Amino acid sequence: MDIVFNGVRESVPDRTTISDLIMRTDEKDRSLIVEVNRRFIFPGDYGKTFLSEGDTVEFINPDFGG
């Protein structure tokens, strides 16, 4: 199935969850913000949020500091 991930079209297996995508990208930032189709996904929902054909997924890493 095709999704748009951080602005790039990618193919992922059917029934891919946000957790699967995080593991696939080796993202380890605990402050990661995830949006699917411009909707914020709570970290507790990553494992039960299944992606669908054509979804747009954004991983946002907040920049903290001064």
mmCIF file of N, CA and C in Angstrom:
data_model
loop_
_atom_site.group_PDB
_atom_site.id
_atom_site.type_symbol
_atom_site.label_atom_id
_atom_site.label_comp_id
_atom_site.label_asym_id
_atom_site.label_seq_id
_atom_site.Cartn_x
_atom_site.Cartn_y
_atom_site.Cartn_z
ATOM 1 N N MET A 1 0.855 -1.159 0.000
ATOM 2 C CA MET A 1 0.000 0.000 0.000
ATOM 3 C C MET A 1 0.906 1.228 0.000
ATOM 4 N N ASP A 2 0.460 2.290 -0.647
ATOM 5 C CA ASP A 2 1.255 3.515 -0.733
ATOM 6 C C ASP A 2 0.747 4.561 0.252
ATOM 7 N N ILE A 3 1.703 5.196 0.932
ATOM 8 C CA ILE A 3 1.428 6.321 1.824
ATOM 9 C C ILE A 3 2.394 7.438 1.452
ATOM 10 N N VAL A 4 2.175 8.612 2.001
ATOM 11 C CA VAL A 4 3.139 9.705 1.889
ATOM 12 C C VAL A 4 3.720 9.888 3.279
ATOM 13 N N PHE A 5 5.023 9.648 3.397
ATOM 14 C CA PHE A 5 5.697 9.716 4.682
ATOM 15 C C PHE A 5 6.726 10.828 4.647
ATOM 16 N N ASN A 6 6.513 11.853 5.467
ATOM 17 C CA ASN A 6 7.392 13.030 5.497
ATOM 18 C C ASN A 6 7.622 13.587 4.097
ATOM 19 N N GLY A 7 6.538 13.658 3.317
ATOM 20 C CA GLY A 7 6.587 14.265 1.997
ATOM 21 C C GLY A 7 7.043 13.362 0.873
ATOM 22 N N VAL A 8 7.341 12.093 1.165
ATOM 23 C CA VAL A 8 7.842 11.160 0.151
ATOM 24 C C VAL A 8 6.890 9.972 0.045
ATOM 25 N N ARG A 9 6.495 9.638 -1.186
ATOM 26 C CA ARG A 9 5.629 8.474 -1.386
ATOM 27 C C ARG A 9 6.423 7.207 -1.100
ATOM 28 N N GLU A 10 5.848 6.337 -0.257
ATOM 29 C CA GLU A 10 6.508 5.084 0.119
ATOM 30 C C GLU A 10 5.499 3.958 0.112
ATOM 31 N N SER A 11 5.980 2.760 -0.141
ATOM 32 C CA SER A 11 5.148 1.564 -0.040
ATOM 33 C C SER A 11 5.404 0.901 1.302
ATOM 34 N N VAL A 12 4.325 0.536 1.977
ATOM 35 C CA VAL A 12 4.412 -0.178 3.253
ATOM 36 C C VAL A 12 3.448 -1.358 3.180
ATOM 37 N N PRO A 13 3.697 -2.396 3.985
ATOM 38 C CA PRO A 13 2.778 -3.542 3.984
ATOM 39 C C PRO A 13 1.389 -3.148 4.509
ATOM 40 N N ASP A 14 0.377 -3.869 4.053
ATOM 41 C CA ASP A 14 -0.967 -3.689 4.607
ATOM 42 C C ASP A 14 -0.922 -3.913 6.112
ATOM 43 N N ARG A 15 -1.822 -3.258 6.833
ATOM 44 C CA ARG A 15 -1.945 -3.379 8.293
ATOM 45 C C ARG A 15 -0.719 -2.842 9.035
ATOM 46 N N THR A 16 -0.004 -1.908 8.417
ATOM 47 C CA THR A 16 1.112 -1.240 9.087
ATOM 48 C C THR A 16 0.556 -0.256 10.106
ATOM 49 N N THR A 17 1.129 -0.276 11.308
ATOM 50 C CA THR A 17 0.742 0.677 12.350
ATOM 51 C C THR A 17 1.804 1.768 12.450
ATOM 52 N N ILE A 18 1.487 2.803 13.206
ATOM 53 C CA ILE A 18 2.477 3.848 13.476
ATOM 54 C C ILE A 18 3.687 3.232 14.176
ATOM 55 N N SER A 19 3.462 2.328 15.122
ATOM 56 C CA SER A 19 4.581 1.651 15.804
ATOM 57 C C SER A 19 5.476 0.931 14.803
ATOM 58 N N ASP A 20 4.866 0.246 13.833
ATOM 59 C CA ASP A 20 5.647 -0.444 12.801
ATOM 60 C C ASP A 20 6.507 0.548 12.023
ATOM 61 N N LEU A 21 5.921 1.682 11.672
ATOM 62 C CA LEU A 21 6.645 2.689 10.899
ATOM 63 C C LEU A 21 7.787 3.285 11.719
ATOM 64 N N ILE A 22 7.560 3.511 13.005
ATOM 65 C CA ILE A 22 8.622 4.028 13.877
ATOM 66 C C ILE A 22 9.777 3.034 13.930
ATOM 67 N N MET A 23 9.469 1.750 14.086
ATOM 68 C CA MET A 23 10.526 0.727 14.130
ATOM 69 C C MET A 23 11.252 0.641 12.792
ATOM 70 N N ARG A 24 10.512 0.749 11.706
ATOM 71 C CA ARG A 24 11.098 0.669 10.363
ATOM 72 C C ARG A 24 12.090 1.809 10.120
ATOM 73 N N THR A 25 11.808 2.975 10.688
ATOM 74 C CA THR A 25 12.675 4.137 10.472
ATOM 75 C C THR A 25 13.724 4.288 11.560
ATOM 76 N N ASP A 26 13.664 3.419 12.571
ATOM 77 C CA ASP A 26 14.624 3.449 13.674
ATOM 78 C C ASP A 26 14.579 4.788 14.415
ATOM 79 N N GLU A 27 13.389 5.373 14.494
ATOM 80 C CA GLU A 27 13.193 6.649 15.195
ATOM 81 C C GLU A 27 13.179 6.392 16.699
ATOM 82 N N LYS A 28 14.049 7.081 17.424
ATOM 83 C CA LYS A 28 14.163 6.829 18.858
ATOM 84 C C LYS A 28 13.859 8.056 19.723
ATOM 85 N N ASP A 29 13.540 9.170 19.111
ATOM 86 C CA ASP A 29 13.288 10.401 19.862
ATOM 87 C C ASP A 29 11.975 10.277 20.633
ATOM 88 N N ARG A 30 12.062 10.317 21.967
ATOM 89 C CA ARG A 30 10.871 10.147 22.798
ATOM 90 C C ARG A 30 9.928 11.347 22.702
ATOM 91 N N SER A 31 10.400 12.462 22.194
ATOM 92 C CA SER A 31 9.539 13.638 22.063
ATOM 93 C C SER A 31 8.908 13.726 20.668
ATOM 94 N N LEU A 32 8.991 12.636 19.912
ATOM 95 C CA LEU A 32 8.453 12.588 18.553
ATOM 96 C C LEU A 32 6.959 12.925 18.549
ATOM 97 N N ILE A 33 6.564 13.745 17.599
ATOM 98 C CA ILE A 33 5.153 14.053 17.363
ATOM 99 C C ILE A 33 4.770 13.380 16.054
ATOM 100 N N VAL A 34 3.639 12.684 16.054
ATOM 101 C CA VAL A 34 3.188 11.982 14.854
ATOM 102 C C VAL A 34 1.823 12.525 14.443
ATOM 103 N N GLU A 35 1.704 12.847 13.153
ATOM 104 C CA GLU A 35 0.430 13.259 12.571
ATOM 105 C C GLU A 35 0.081 12.301 11.443
ATOM 106 N N VAL A 36 -1.176 11.915 11.369
ATOM 107 C CA VAL A 36 -1.694 11.156 10.235
ATOM 108 C C VAL A 36 -2.839 11.974 9.659
ATOM 109 N N ASN A 37 -2.681 12.362 8.408
ATOM 110 C CA ASN A 37 -3.683 13.197 7.735
ATOM 111 C C ASN A 37 -4.005 14.447 8.558
ATOM 112 N N ARG A 38 -2.933 15.063 9.073
ATOM 113 C CA ARG A 38 -2.997 16.318 9.838
ATOM 114 C C ARG A 38 -3.658 16.182 11.205
ATOM 115 N N ARG A 39 -3.799 14.950 11.685
ATOM 116 C CA ARG A 39 -4.355 14.726 13.026
ATOM 117 C C ARG A 39 -3.282 14.162 13.932
ATOM 118 N N PHE A 40 -3.151 14.761 15.119
ATOM 119 C CA PHE A 40 -2.181 14.314 16.111
ATOM 120 C C PHE A 40 -2.557 12.916 16.588
ATOM 121 N N ILE A 41 -1.551 12.042 16.698
ATOM 122 C CA ILE A 41 -1.757 10.693 17.219
ATOM 123 C C ILE A 41 -1.063 10.607 18.575
ATOM 124 N N PHE A 42 -1.807 10.232 19.600
ATOM 125 C CA PHE A 42 -1.229 10.078 20.933
ATOM 126 C C PHE A 42 -0.303 8.868 20.963
ATOM 127 N N PRO A 43 0.837 8.971 21.655
ATOM 128 C CA PRO A 43 1.785 7.855 21.714
ATOM 129 C C PRO A 43 1.147 6.533 22.144
ATOM 130 N N GLY A 44 0.184 6.560 23.028
ATOM 131 C CA GLY A 44 -0.479 5.334 23.460
ATOM 132 C C GLY A 44 -1.299 4.668 22.368
ATOM 133 N N ASP A 45 -1.548 5.400 21.278
ATOM 134 C CA ASP A 45 -2.335 4.859 20.165
ATOM 135 C C ASP A 45 -1.482 4.389 18.991
ATOM 136 N N TYR A 46 -0.171 4.521 19.078
ATOM 137 C CA TYR A 46 0.694 4.153 17.953
ATOM 138 C C TYR A 46 0.491 2.705 17.511
ATOM 139 N N GLY A 47 0.359 1.789 18.462
ATOM 140 C CA GLY A 47 0.237 0.369 18.133
ATOM 141 C C GLY A 47 -1.121 -0.037 17.606
ATOM 142 N N LYS A 48 -2.120 0.824 17.779
ATOM 143 C CA LYS A 48 -3.457 0.483 17.299
ATOM 144 C C LYS A 48 -3.953 1.424 16.207
ATOM 145 N N THR A 49 -3.054 2.271 15.707
ATOM 146 C CA THR A 49 -3.400 3.162 14.600
ATOM 147 C C THR A 49 -2.856 2.556 13.313
ATOM 148 N N PHE A 50 -3.765 1.954 12.529
ATOM 149 C CA PHE A 50 -3.387 1.310 11.275
ATOM 150 C C PHE A 50 -3.446 2.324 10.143
ATOM 151 N N LEU A 51 -2.453 2.266 9.282
ATOM 152 C CA LEU A 51 -2.406 3.167 8.139
ATOM 153 C C LEU A 51 -3.257 2.611 7.009
ATOM 154 N N SER A 52 -3.752 3.518 6.168
ATOM 155 C CA SER A 52 -4.570 3.158 5.017
ATOM 156 C C SER A 52 -3.934 3.715 3.753
ATOM 157 N N GLU A 53 -4.301 3.136 2.633
ATOM 158 C CA GLU A 53 -3.835 3.590 1.328
ATOM 159 C C GLU A 53 -4.021 5.099 1.214
ATOM 160 N N GLY A 54 -2.947 5.803 0.828
ATOM 161 C CA GLY A 54 -3.016 7.234 0.591
ATOM 162 C C GLY A 54 -2.849 8.118 1.814
ATOM 163 N N ASP A 55 -2.697 7.529 2.997
ATOM 164 C CA ASP A 55 -2.500 8.340 4.200
ATOM 165 C C ASP A 55 -1.240 9.190 4.080
ATOM 166 N N THR A 56 -1.279 10.349 4.715
ATOM 167 C CA THR A 56 -0.114 11.220 4.822
ATOM 168 C C THR A 56 0.348 11.192 6.270
ATOM 169 N N VAL A 57 1.594 10.765 6.476
ATOM 170 C CA VAL A 57 2.155 10.617 7.819
ATOM 171 C C VAL A 57 3.332 11.566 7.960
ATOM 172 N N GLU A 58 3.346 12.310 9.044
ATOM 173 C CA GLU A 58 4.457 13.217 9.337
ATOM 174 C C GLU A 58 5.034 12.882 10.696
ATOM 175 N N PHE A 59 6.354 12.722 10.755
ATOM 176 C CA PHE A 59 7.079 12.614 12.019
ATOM 177 C C PHE A 59 7.712 13.971 12.257
ATOM 178 N N ILE A 60 7.423 14.572 13.387
ATOM 179 C CA ILE A 60 7.936 15.898 13.715
ATOM 180 C C ILE A 60 8.794 15.774 14.962
ATOM 181 N N ASN A 61 10.028 16.221 14.857
ATOM 182 C CA ASN A 61 10.946 16.229 15.994
ATOM 183 C C ASN A 61 11.056 17.656 16.497
ATOM 184 N N PRO A 62 10.424 17.956 17.645
ATOM 185 C CA PRO A 62 10.500 19.315 18.175
ATOM 186 C C PRO A 62 11.943 19.694 18.490
ATOM 187 N N ASP A 63 12.258 20.937 18.239
ATOM 188 C CA ASP A 63 13.603 21.443 18.496
ATOM 189 C C ASP A 63 13.568 22.223 19.806
ATOM 190 N N PHE A 64 14.142 21.623 20.848
ATOM 191 C CA PHE A 64 14.179 22.270 22.159
ATOM 192 C C PHE A 64 15.534 22.936 22.356
ATOM 193 N N GLY A 65 15.548 23.958 23.134
ATOM 194 C CA GLY A 65 16.825 24.590 23.454
ATOM 195 C C GLY A 65 16.698 26.098 23.465
ATOM 196 N N GLY A 66 17.834 26.719 23.641
ATOM 197 C CA GLY A 66 17.778 28.170 23.737
ATOM 198 C C GLY A 66 18.804 28.834 22.912
#
